[in-house]
GROMACS .gro file of C-alpha atoms in nm:
model
  433
    1ALA     CA    1   1.342  -2.622   3.301
    2LYS     CA    2   1.621  -2.650   3.508
    3VAL     CA    3   1.771  -2.359   3.423
    4ARG     CA    4   1.445  -2.162   3.466
    5GLY     CA    5   1.371  -2.279   3.832
    6ILE     CA    6   1.780  -2.212   3.882
    7PHE     CA    7   1.708  -1.846   3.777
    8GLU     CA    8   1.384  -1.822   3.965
    9ALA     CA    9   1.560  -1.926   4.289
   10PHE     CA   10   1.799  -1.638   4.187
   11LEU     CA   11   1.541  -1.410   4.171
   12ASP     CA   12   1.389  -1.481   4.503
   13ILE     CA   13   1.720  -1.467   4.664
   14GLY     CA   14   1.812  -1.132   4.531
   15SER     CA   15   1.516  -0.981   4.554
   16CYS     CA   16   1.483  -1.079   4.942
   17MET     CA   17   1.845  -0.964   4.989
   18ASN     CA   18   1.707  -0.600   4.771
   19ARG     CA   19   1.455  -0.584   5.060
   20ALA     CA   20   1.632  -0.596   5.346
   21ILE     CA   21   1.865  -0.333   5.208
   22VAL     CA   22   1.622  -0.114   5.134
   23ALA     CA   23   1.456  -0.174   5.493
   24ASP     CA   24   1.780  -0.170   5.693
   25PRO     CA   25   2.068   0.022   5.512
   26ALA     CA   26   2.292  -0.131   5.764
   27VAL     CA   27   2.277  -0.445   5.631
   28ALA     CA   28   2.438  -0.380   5.336
   29GLU     CA   29   2.701  -0.214   5.537
   30CYS     CA   30   2.777  -0.461   5.755
   31ALA     CA   31   2.827  -0.719   5.396
   32LEU     CA   32   2.996  -0.479   5.258
   33ASN     CA   33   3.237  -0.478   5.570
   34SER     CA   34   3.268  -0.823   5.610
   35SER     CA   35   3.381  -0.843   5.293
   36ARG     CA   36   3.648  -0.640   5.299
   37ASP     CA   37   3.953  -0.567   5.522
   38THR     CA   38   3.909  -0.157   5.555
   39PRO     CA   39   3.580   0.008   5.650
   40SER     CA   40   3.442   0.188   5.324
   41GLN     CA   41   3.171   0.460   5.286
   42PRO     CA   42   2.801   0.375   5.134
   43SER     CA   43   2.825   0.257   4.802
   44GLN     CA   44   2.638   0.413   4.513
   45HIS     CA   45   2.427   0.130   4.459
   46THR     CA   46   2.377   0.019   4.839
   47ALA     CA   47   2.214   0.422   4.820
   48ALA     CA   48   2.050   0.334   4.494
   49SER     CA   49   1.885   0.019   4.616
   50THR     CA   50   1.762   0.166   4.935
   51ARG     CA   51   1.600   0.449   4.719
   52ASP     CA   52   1.417   0.163   4.503
   53ARG     CA   53   1.315  -0.153   4.614
   54ASN     CA   54   1.272  -0.272   4.227
   55ALA     CA   55   1.654  -0.229   4.133
   56PHE     CA   56   1.791  -0.551   4.151
   57LEU     CA   57   1.507  -0.711   3.898
   58ARG     CA   58   1.542  -0.368   3.667
   59ASP     CA   59   1.947  -0.477   3.717
   60VAL     CA   60   1.859  -0.818   3.618
   61LEU     CA   61   1.634  -0.708   3.330
   62ASP     CA   62   1.887  -0.516   3.186
   63LEU     CA   63   2.106  -0.793   3.154
   64VAL     CA   64   1.857  -1.040   2.998
   65LEU     CA   65   1.803  -0.819   2.781
   66THR     CA   66   2.133  -0.770   2.632
   67MET     CA   67   2.131  -1.136   2.523
   68ASP     CA   68   2.077  -1.179   2.141
   69TRP     CA   69   1.718  -1.271   2.085
   70SER     CA   70   1.834  -1.624   1.878
   71ARG     CA   71   1.932  -1.744   2.185
   72LYS     CA   72   1.613  -1.989   2.344
   73VAL     CA   73   1.716  -1.926   2.697
   74LYS     CA   74   1.660  -1.543   2.699
   75TYR     CA   75   1.292  -1.588   2.635
   76SER     CA   76   1.219  -1.853   2.931
   77LEU     CA   77   1.435  -1.571   3.167
   78LEU     CA   78   1.199  -1.314   3.028
   79ALA     CA   79   0.868  -1.513   3.111
   80ALA     CA   80   1.084  -1.620   3.435
   81LEU     CA   81   1.079  -1.202   3.496
   82CYS     CA   82   0.714  -1.127   3.394
   83PRO     CA   83   0.518  -1.224   3.740
   84ARG     CA   84   0.800  -0.977   3.908
   85ILE     CA   85   0.782  -0.663   3.709
   86ASP     CA   86   0.555  -0.449   3.547
   87VAL     CA   87   0.459  -0.576   3.225
   88LEU     CA   88   0.391  -0.219   3.022
   89GLU     CA   89   0.741  -0.092   3.121
   90LEU     CA   90   0.896  -0.422   2.962
   91LEU     CA   91   0.708  -0.348   2.658
   92ARG     CA   92   0.816  -0.024   2.619
   93GLU     CA   93   1.178  -0.113   2.662
   94PRO     CA   94   1.365   0.052   2.398
   95PRO     CA   95   1.499  -0.221   2.242
   96GLY     CA   96   1.113  -0.315   2.131
   97VAL     CA   97   1.030  -0.646   2.293
   98LEU     CA   98   0.759  -0.720   2.179
   99ALA     CA   99   0.844  -0.652   1.773
  100SER     CA  100   1.136  -0.874   1.818
  101CYS     CA  101   0.889  -1.119   1.946
  102LEU     CA  102   0.670  -1.098   1.639
  103ALA     CA  103   0.971  -1.095   1.461
  104THR     CA  104   1.077  -1.395   1.578
  105MET     CA  105   0.757  -1.581   1.507
  106ALA     CA  106   0.835  -1.618   1.151
  107GLN     CA  107   1.090  -1.884   1.268
  108VAL     CA  108   0.922  -2.168   1.301
  109THR     CA  109   1.216  -2.335   1.539
  110MET     CA  110   1.117  -2.048   1.799
  111ALA     CA  111   0.776  -1.993   1.745
  112SER     CA  112   0.720  -2.163   2.038
  113ARG     CA  113   1.013  -1.975   2.237
  114ALA     CA  114   0.852  -1.620   2.150
  115ALA     CA  115   0.503  -1.777   2.229
  116LEU     CA  116   0.580  -1.851   2.596
  117LEU     CA  117   0.705  -1.538   2.680
  118LEU     CA  118   0.437  -1.354   2.525
  119THR     CA  119   0.187  -1.553   2.702
  120ALA     CA  120   0.307  -1.488   2.979
  121VAL     CA  121   0.333  -1.143   2.909
  122LEU     CA  122  -0.084  -1.164   2.813
  123SER     CA  123  -0.114  -1.378   3.183
  124GLN     CA  124   0.058  -1.103   3.354
  125ALA     CA  125  -0.185  -0.844   3.213
  126ALA     CA  126  -0.505  -1.071   3.251
  127ASP     CA  127  -0.388  -1.088   3.634
  128ASP     CA  128  -0.327  -0.677   3.648
  129ILE     CA  129  -0.667  -0.636   3.481
  130GLY     CA  130  -0.858  -0.814   3.743
  131LYS     CA  131  -0.633  -0.638   4.035
  132ALA     CA  132  -0.783  -0.349   3.881
  133ARG     CA  133  -1.074  -0.428   3.808
  134MET     CA  134  -1.077  -0.638   4.245
  135GLY     CA  135  -0.950  -0.316   4.368
  136GLY     CA  136  -1.230  -0.035   4.282
  137SER     CA  137  -1.569  -0.033   4.459
  138GLY     CA  138  -1.823  -0.089   4.164
  139ASP     CA  139  -1.813   0.112   3.876
  140GLN     CA  140  -1.472   0.242   3.962
  141GLY     CA  141  -1.290  -0.089   3.942
  142GLU     CA  142  -1.476  -0.135   3.601
  143THR     CA  143  -1.358   0.139   3.478
  144ALA     CA  144  -0.959   0.120   3.617
  145ALA     CA  145  -0.972  -0.194   3.450
  146LEU     CA  146  -1.098  -0.086   3.102
  147GLU     CA  147  -0.795   0.231   3.119
  148LEU     CA  148  -0.537  -0.070   3.192
  149GLU     CA  149  -0.662  -0.311   2.918
  150THR     CA  150  -0.664   0.040   2.663
  151GLU     CA  151  -0.330   0.094   2.742
  152HIS     CA  152  -0.250  -0.281   2.685
  153ILE     CA  153  -0.437  -0.263   2.373
  154ALA     CA  154  -0.281   0.057   2.217
  155LEU     CA  155   0.070  -0.125   2.277
  156TRP     CA  156  -0.001  -0.429   2.143
  157THR     CA  157  -0.272  -0.366   1.822
  158PRO     CA  158   0.074  -0.160   1.572
  159PRO     CA  159   0.313  -0.456   1.601
  160VAL     CA  160   0.086  -0.754   1.592
  161VAL     CA  161  -0.110  -0.545   1.258
  162GLU     CA  162   0.253  -0.519   1.139
  163ALA     CA  163   0.360  -0.855   1.161
  164LEU     CA  164   0.020  -0.997   1.043
  165CYS     CA  165   0.088  -0.793   0.713
  166ARG     CA  166   0.411  -0.909   0.641
  167ASP     CA  167   0.462  -1.139   0.334
  168ASP     CA  168   0.526  -1.461   0.515
  169ASP     CA  169   0.266  -1.736   0.560
  170THR     CA  170   0.465  -1.912   0.808
  171SER     CA  171   0.448  -1.560   1.024
  172ARG     CA  172   0.076  -1.595   1.002
  173ARG     CA  173   0.029  -1.917   1.087
  174MET     CA  174   0.254  -1.928   1.359
  175LEU     CA  175   0.096  -1.623   1.494
  176ALA     CA  176  -0.291  -1.782   1.458
  177GLN     CA  177  -0.161  -2.075   1.609
  178HIS     CA  178   0.085  -1.978   1.896
  179LEU     CA  179  -0.026  -1.653   1.976
  180LEU     CA  180  -0.357  -1.496   1.844
  181PRO     CA  181  -0.617  -1.713   2.120
  182ALA     CA  182  -0.412  -1.622   2.362
  183LEU     CA  183  -0.405  -1.224   2.288
  184PHE     CA  184  -0.795  -1.247   2.198
  185GLU     CA  185  -0.879  -1.445   2.525
  186CYS     CA  186  -0.721  -1.190   2.778
  187LEU     CA  187  -0.803  -0.873   2.577
  188PRO     CA  188  -1.084  -0.925   2.346
  189ARG     CA  189  -1.182  -0.523   2.229
  190ILE     CA  190  -0.813  -0.591   2.107
  191VAL     CA  191  -1.017  -0.753   1.761
  192GLY     CA  192  -1.179  -0.433   1.707
  193GLY     CA  193  -0.861  -0.193   1.714
  194ILE     CA  194  -0.663  -0.459   1.428
  195LEU     CA  195  -0.985  -0.473   1.188
  196LYS     CA  196  -0.999  -0.106   1.213
  197ALA     CA  197  -0.651  -0.057   1.173
  198LEU     CA  198  -0.580  -0.341   0.892
  199PRO     CA  199  -0.767  -0.127   0.622
  200ALA     CA  200  -0.559   0.162   0.659
  201TYR     CA  201  -0.191  -0.005   0.745
  202ARG     CA  202   0.048   0.111   0.508
  203ARG     CA  203   0.388  -0.046   0.488
  204PRO     CA  204   0.697   0.113   0.487
  205GLU     CA  205   0.845   0.253   0.168
  206SER     CA  206   1.177   0.097   0.253
  207ASP     CA  207   0.987  -0.272   0.281
  208ALA     CA  208   1.075  -0.456  -0.066
  209THR     CA  209   0.840  -0.768  -0.103
  210THR     CA  210   0.684  -0.983  -0.319
  211GLN     CA  211   0.364  -1.039  -0.239
  212SER     CA  212   0.119  -0.773  -0.290
  213LEU     CA  213  -0.019  -0.566   0.077
  214ASP     CA  214  -0.389  -0.594  -0.056
  215ALA     CA  215  -0.327  -0.991  -0.071
  216CYS     CA  216  -0.151  -0.985   0.264
  217ARG     CA  217  -0.424  -0.807   0.443
  218GLN     CA  218  -0.644  -1.008   0.279
  219HIS     CA  219  -0.481  -1.280   0.472
  220ALA     CA  220  -0.462  -1.131   0.805
  221LEU     CA  221  -0.828  -1.029   0.761
  222ILE     CA  222  -0.962  -1.360   0.800
  223VAL     CA  223  -0.696  -1.494   1.050
  224VAL     CA  224  -0.795  -1.258   1.270
  225LEU     CA  225  -1.141  -1.325   1.200
  226LYS     CA  226  -1.117  -1.714   1.230
  227VAL     CA  227  -0.936  -1.708   1.553
  228ALA     CA  228  -1.201  -1.419   1.707
  229ARG     CA  229  -1.510  -1.609   1.578
  230ALA     CA  230  -1.357  -1.952   1.698
  231GLN     CA  231  -1.404  -1.741   2.064
  232ASP     CA  232  -1.720  -1.612   2.007
  233ILE     CA  233  -1.583  -1.261   2.006
  234ILE     CA  234  -1.735  -1.157   1.658
  235THR     CA  235  -1.919  -1.243   1.390
  236ILE     CA  236  -1.900  -1.152   0.966
  237ASP     CA  237  -2.249  -0.929   1.065
  238ARG     CA  238  -2.084  -0.779   1.294
  239VAL     CA  239  -1.756  -0.764   1.144
  240VAL     CA  240  -1.974  -0.548   0.835
  241ALA     CA  241  -2.209  -0.337   1.121
  242MET     CA  242  -1.833  -0.166   1.209
  243ASP     CA  243  -1.839   0.018   0.855
  244THR     CA  244  -2.001   0.271   1.033
  245GLN     CA  245  -1.725   0.357   1.287
  246LEU     CA  246  -1.417   0.323   1.038
  247PRO     CA  247  -1.282   0.661   0.893
  248ALA     CA  248  -1.391   0.743   0.578
  249ALA     CA  249  -1.069   0.899   0.463
  250GLY     CA  250  -0.946   0.652   0.168
  251SER     CA  251  -0.922   0.360   0.413
  252LEU     CA  252  -1.161   0.090   0.283
  253SER     CA  253  -1.473  -0.061   0.423
  254MET     CA  254  -1.496  -0.452   0.623
  255LEU     CA  255  -1.776  -0.548   0.323
  256ASP     CA  256  -1.553  -0.478   0.086
  257MET     CA  257  -1.249  -0.624   0.220
  258LEU     CA  258  -1.465  -0.910   0.277
  259ASN     CA  259  -1.550  -0.877  -0.097
  260GLN     CA  260  -1.206  -0.831  -0.239
  261ALA     CA  261  -1.113  -1.182  -0.063
  262VAL     CA  262  -1.380  -1.350  -0.256
  263PHE     CA  263  -1.253  -1.242  -0.585
  264HIS     CA  264  -0.922  -1.216  -0.513
  265PRO     CA  265  -0.707  -1.360  -0.802
  266ASP     CA  266  -0.498  -1.526  -0.515
  267LEU     CA  267  -0.671  -1.884  -0.491
  268SER     CA  268  -0.506  -1.963  -0.141
  269VAL     CA  269  -0.683  -1.664  -0.039
  270ARG     CA  270  -0.989  -1.801  -0.160
  271GLY     CA  271  -0.946  -2.066   0.006
  272ASP     CA  272  -0.880  -1.909   0.338
  273MET     CA  273  -1.184  -1.686   0.257
  274LEU     CA  274  -1.434  -2.083   0.231
  275GLY     CA  275  -1.278  -2.192   0.517
  276LEU     CA  276  -1.409  -1.858   0.666
  277LEU     CA  277  -1.760  -1.876   0.506
  278CYS     CA  278  -1.759  -2.243   0.579
  279GLU     CA  279  -1.628  -2.321   0.935
  280SER     CA  280  -1.786  -2.239   1.259
  281ARG     CA  281  -1.743  -2.364   1.600
  282LYS     CA  282  -2.062  -2.479   1.665
  283LEU     CA  283  -2.212  -2.632   1.379
  284ALA     CA  284  -2.597  -2.563   1.480
  285THR     CA  285  -2.478  -2.139   1.423
  286PRO     CA  286  -2.648  -2.033   1.119
  287LEU     CA  287  -2.506  -1.828   0.809
  288SER     CA  288  -2.618  -1.504   0.798
  289ASP     CA  289  -2.744  -1.364   0.455
  290THR     CA  290  -2.402  -1.187   0.463
  291GLU     CA  291  -2.216  -1.493   0.474
  292TYR     CA  292  -2.518  -1.699   0.237
  293ASP     CA  293  -2.456  -1.397  -0.040
  294LEU     CA  294  -2.055  -1.397  -0.015
  295LEU     CA  295  -2.025  -1.800  -0.029
  296PHE     CA  296  -2.234  -1.818  -0.350
  297LYS     CA  297  -2.050  -1.541  -0.529
  298LEU     CA  298  -1.683  -1.735  -0.448
  299LEU     CA  299  -1.848  -2.083  -0.513
  300ARG     CA  300  -2.000  -1.922  -0.844
  301VAL     CA  301  -1.645  -1.733  -0.939
  302SER     CA  302  -1.419  -2.059  -0.866
  303ALA     CA  303  -1.653  -2.318  -1.019
  304SER     CA  304  -1.387  -2.309  -1.337
  305ALA     CA  305  -1.043  -2.267  -1.027
  306PRO     CA  306  -0.732  -2.448  -1.238
  307SER     CA  307  -0.553  -2.554  -0.927
  308ALA     CA  308  -0.599  -2.900  -0.785
  309ASP     CA  309  -0.471  -2.787  -0.436
  310PHE     CA  310  -0.785  -2.547  -0.473
  311ARG     CA  311  -1.009  -2.781  -0.548
  312GLN     CA  312  -0.930  -3.054  -0.277
  313GLN     CA  313  -0.974  -2.730  -0.037
  314GLN     CA  314  -1.265  -2.663  -0.163
  315PHE     CA  315  -1.447  -2.963  -0.132
  316GLY     CA  316  -1.300  -3.018   0.229
  317ALA     CA  317  -1.498  -2.720   0.315
  318LEU     CA  318  -1.764  -2.782   0.122
  319THR     CA  319  -1.806  -3.134   0.266
  320THR     CA  320  -1.763  -2.920   0.678
  321LEU     CA  321  -2.090  -2.689   0.557
  322ALA     CA  322  -2.333  -2.968   0.388
  323ALA     CA  323  -2.277  -3.110   0.745
  324ARG     CA  324  -2.272  -2.789   0.922
  325LEU     CA  325  -2.619  -2.659   0.691
  326VAL     CA  326  -2.789  -3.039   0.837
  327THR     CA  327  -2.691  -2.964   1.211
  328VAL     CA  328  -2.870  -2.657   1.169
  329ALA     CA  329  -3.192  -2.758   1.014
  330THR     CA  330  -3.190  -3.008   1.338
  331HIS     CA  331  -3.157  -2.749   1.616
  332ALA     CA  332  -3.378  -2.508   1.420
  333ASP     CA  333  -3.653  -2.753   1.357
  334ARG     CA  334  -3.612  -2.858   1.693
  335ILE     CA  335  -3.667  -2.500   1.833
  336VAL     CA  336  -3.975  -2.481   1.621
  337THR     CA  337  -4.099  -2.797   1.717
  338THR     CA  338  -4.095  -2.779   2.088
  339GLY     CA  339  -4.027  -2.396   2.178
  340ARG     CA  340  -3.711  -2.419   2.326
  341PRO     CA  341  -3.372  -2.513   2.262
  342PRO     CA  342  -3.191  -2.809   2.372
  343VAL     CA  343  -3.101  -2.847   2.704
  344PRO     CA  344  -2.673  -2.817   2.743
  345SER     CA  345  -2.472  -3.027   2.963
  346GLN     CA  346  -2.447  -2.900   3.349
  347LYS     CA  347  -2.085  -2.841   3.237
  348ILE     CA  348  -2.148  -2.612   2.966
  349ARG     CA  349  -2.425  -2.367   3.141
  350HIS     CA  350  -2.226  -2.325   3.454
  351ARG     CA  351  -1.963  -2.217   3.178
  352GLU     CA  352  -2.232  -2.014   3.015
  353ARG     CA  353  -2.339  -1.844   3.315
  354ALA     CA  354  -1.993  -1.712   3.409
  355ARG     CA  355  -1.949  -1.584   3.068
  356ARG     CA  356  -2.280  -1.418   3.091
  357GLU     CA  357  -2.210  -1.242   3.423
  358GLU     CA  358  -1.826  -1.134   3.314
  359ALA     CA  359  -1.981  -0.961   2.984
  360VAL     CA  360  -2.250  -0.803   3.190
  361ALA     CA  361  -2.019  -0.674   3.422
  362ARG     CA  362  -1.765  -0.554   3.124
  363GLY     CA  363  -2.096  -0.423   2.950
  364ARG     CA  364  -2.197  -0.183   3.214
  365ALA     CA  365  -1.856  -0.044   3.245
  366GLU     CA  366  -1.889   0.029   2.828
  367GLY     CA  367  -2.210   0.210   2.938
  368LYS     CA  368  -2.436  -0.072   2.777
  369SER     CA  369  -2.727  -0.202   2.902
  370GLU     CA  370  -2.781  -0.576   3.081
  371ALA     CA  371  -3.063  -0.591   2.768
  372GLN     CA  372  -2.790  -0.536   2.491
  373VAL     CA  373  -2.502  -0.711   2.589
  374LEU     CA  374  -2.745  -0.998   2.617
  375SER     CA  375  -2.880  -0.976   2.285
  376GLU     CA  376  -2.497  -0.917   2.240
  377LEU     CA  377  -2.459  -1.298   2.329
  378GLY     CA  378  -2.735  -1.459   2.178
  379VAL     CA  379  -2.957  -1.446   2.429
  380LEU     CA  380  -3.329  -1.403   2.330
  381PRO     CA  381  -3.710  -1.449   2.457
  382GLN     CA  382  -3.850  -1.716   2.309
  383ASP     CA  383  -4.055  -1.566   2.052
  384GLU     CA  384  -3.760  -1.419   1.923
  385MET     CA  385  -3.550  -1.749   1.933
  386VAL     CA  386  -3.849  -1.878   1.715
  387ARG     CA  387  -3.869  -1.673   1.480
  388GLN     CA  388  -3.495  -1.681   1.438
  389ALA     CA  389  -3.502  -2.021   1.413
  390LYS     CA  390  -3.783  -2.015   1.112
  391ALA     CA  391  -3.549  -1.806   0.954
  392ALA     CA  392  -3.271  -2.016   0.987
  393LEU     CA  393  -3.461  -2.312   0.824
  394GLN     CA  394  -3.568  -2.059   0.543
  395GLY     CA  395  -3.207  -1.974   0.476
  396VAL     CA  396  -3.104  -2.376   0.514
  397GLU     CA  397  -3.373  -2.404   0.206
  398TRP     CA  398  -3.249  -2.142   0.041
  399ALA     CA  399  -2.939  -2.217   0.052
  400VAL     CA  400  -2.934  -2.603  -0.080
  401GLY     CA  401  -3.177  -2.482  -0.372
  402LYS     CA  402  -2.919  -2.203  -0.491
  403TRP     CA  403  -2.625  -2.485  -0.464
  404LEU     CA  404  -2.776  -2.729  -0.642
  405ASP     CA  405  -2.892  -2.509  -0.869
  406LEU     CA  406  -2.498  -2.364  -0.967
  407ALA     CA  407  -2.404  -2.694  -0.985
  408VAL     CA  408  -2.682  -2.864  -1.235
  409ARG     CA  409  -2.720  -2.505  -1.428
  410GLY     CA  410  -2.414  -2.348  -1.341
  411CYS     CA  411  -2.121  -2.633  -1.402
  412LEU     CA  412  -2.328  -2.895  -1.656
  413TYR     CA  413  -2.412  -2.732  -1.928
  414PRO     CA  414  -2.300  -2.876  -2.216
  415GLY     CA  415  -1.991  -2.742  -2.326
  416ALA     CA  416  -1.874  -2.705  -2.019
  417GLY     CA  417  -1.473  -2.715  -1.933
  418PHE     CA  418  -1.357  -2.994  -1.762
  419ALA     CA  419  -1.239  -2.844  -1.499
  420LYS     CA  420  -1.645  -2.707  -1.446
  421VAL     CA  421  -1.777  -3.035  -1.499
  422ALA     CA  422  -1.552  -3.168  -1.229
  423MET     CA  423  -1.622  -2.924  -0.988
  424GLY     CA  424  -2.013  -2.936  -1.024
  425LEU     CA  425  -1.982  -3.311  -1.021
  426ARG     CA  426  -1.842  -3.300  -0.641
  427TRP     CA  427  -2.075  -3.067  -0.570
  428LEU     CA  428  -2.351  -3.274  -0.686
  429ASP     CA  429  -2.171  -3.566  -0.471
  430ILE     CA  430  -2.180  -3.361  -0.124
  431LEU     CA  431  -2.525  -3.285  -0.109
  432THR     CA  432  -2.622  -3.614  -0.197
  433ALA     CA  433  -2.470  -3.731   0.056
   0.00000   0.00000   0.00000
């Protein structure tokens, strides 16, 4: 913190001196002549400074970039520079700042340092997009902000997809923990870009890895969906609906990739997929038909899984699912009975209103109507809300019956193996609890 404070003070002083030189070149001449006995002609550096107000900051940036990426202080210094420079130019620097930081995320001891820099870049990008939105009048400001956001998305998407598809679970875990939440919050539309790029991603031929590209893409897809759904950016149904927008030239559809994760031979992929289907930021969010279908396919194919770790992971995920089904049923029954949802707290109402206004403004810039945006946000008329609540109750009733049938008839039949019987008893324990 002390080094960063000293560095920021140095930047402030240097920037003030550079501005003074640009405003009055005689200031630079006076400083040069006072340091030497004989007068001299204006230096080349002084002339360059008069032509560019940001020459000092660019020189400092070039010096910092020459440091090795293993030096922890480098990330703090670059983060201090972010509010003073154009972050788009920083991301386009030839050494590959973004790629180097994403590679560093694979190191547990350095991940937080790299995340500090990338978060500073995203924060400055969000400020720039906000200024572009406020700088224009009406649709012009929204259009300018949308163009700037698109430019940032184009720079971030390829290296992020490459980092997510590496043969390194630690890297994906660090990205999900330190970077993706901030990235999706700043650039929500990048989620769609990443999901479209994942099926078509291919590794370089020189990349010799032990884990298959297919498994890595499944892990990457699940990580992205978990983080995006936690921020209410996307749902499983919207992901499946993206299939019509995907290029048809040999790339897998989203539904194909989700089904591959369900039947994948790697139990770690199945475990991650089960967590994705069972968990939700809001327990009252009902499961869709697609989620139910994927869930019971996964339970059926994993009933006799030999791995004790997977069975324990499954038990935790299904316990969460049971609590979610109870909450969904209670919430839906209240809507059907009273005709309206529970009244949220004042804090939640204010947050939802601000989120709704921002979404409407963004949707109008994209050519959507207000009704379409509100529908995407889940704001529904009363009749539609009651109809969906009744459908949610029917879905929970069907899911419990299906789960019970799978536990008894699918696992506890005569001659069933030990692993399958143990799994069926655990499912019954969860259902009766």
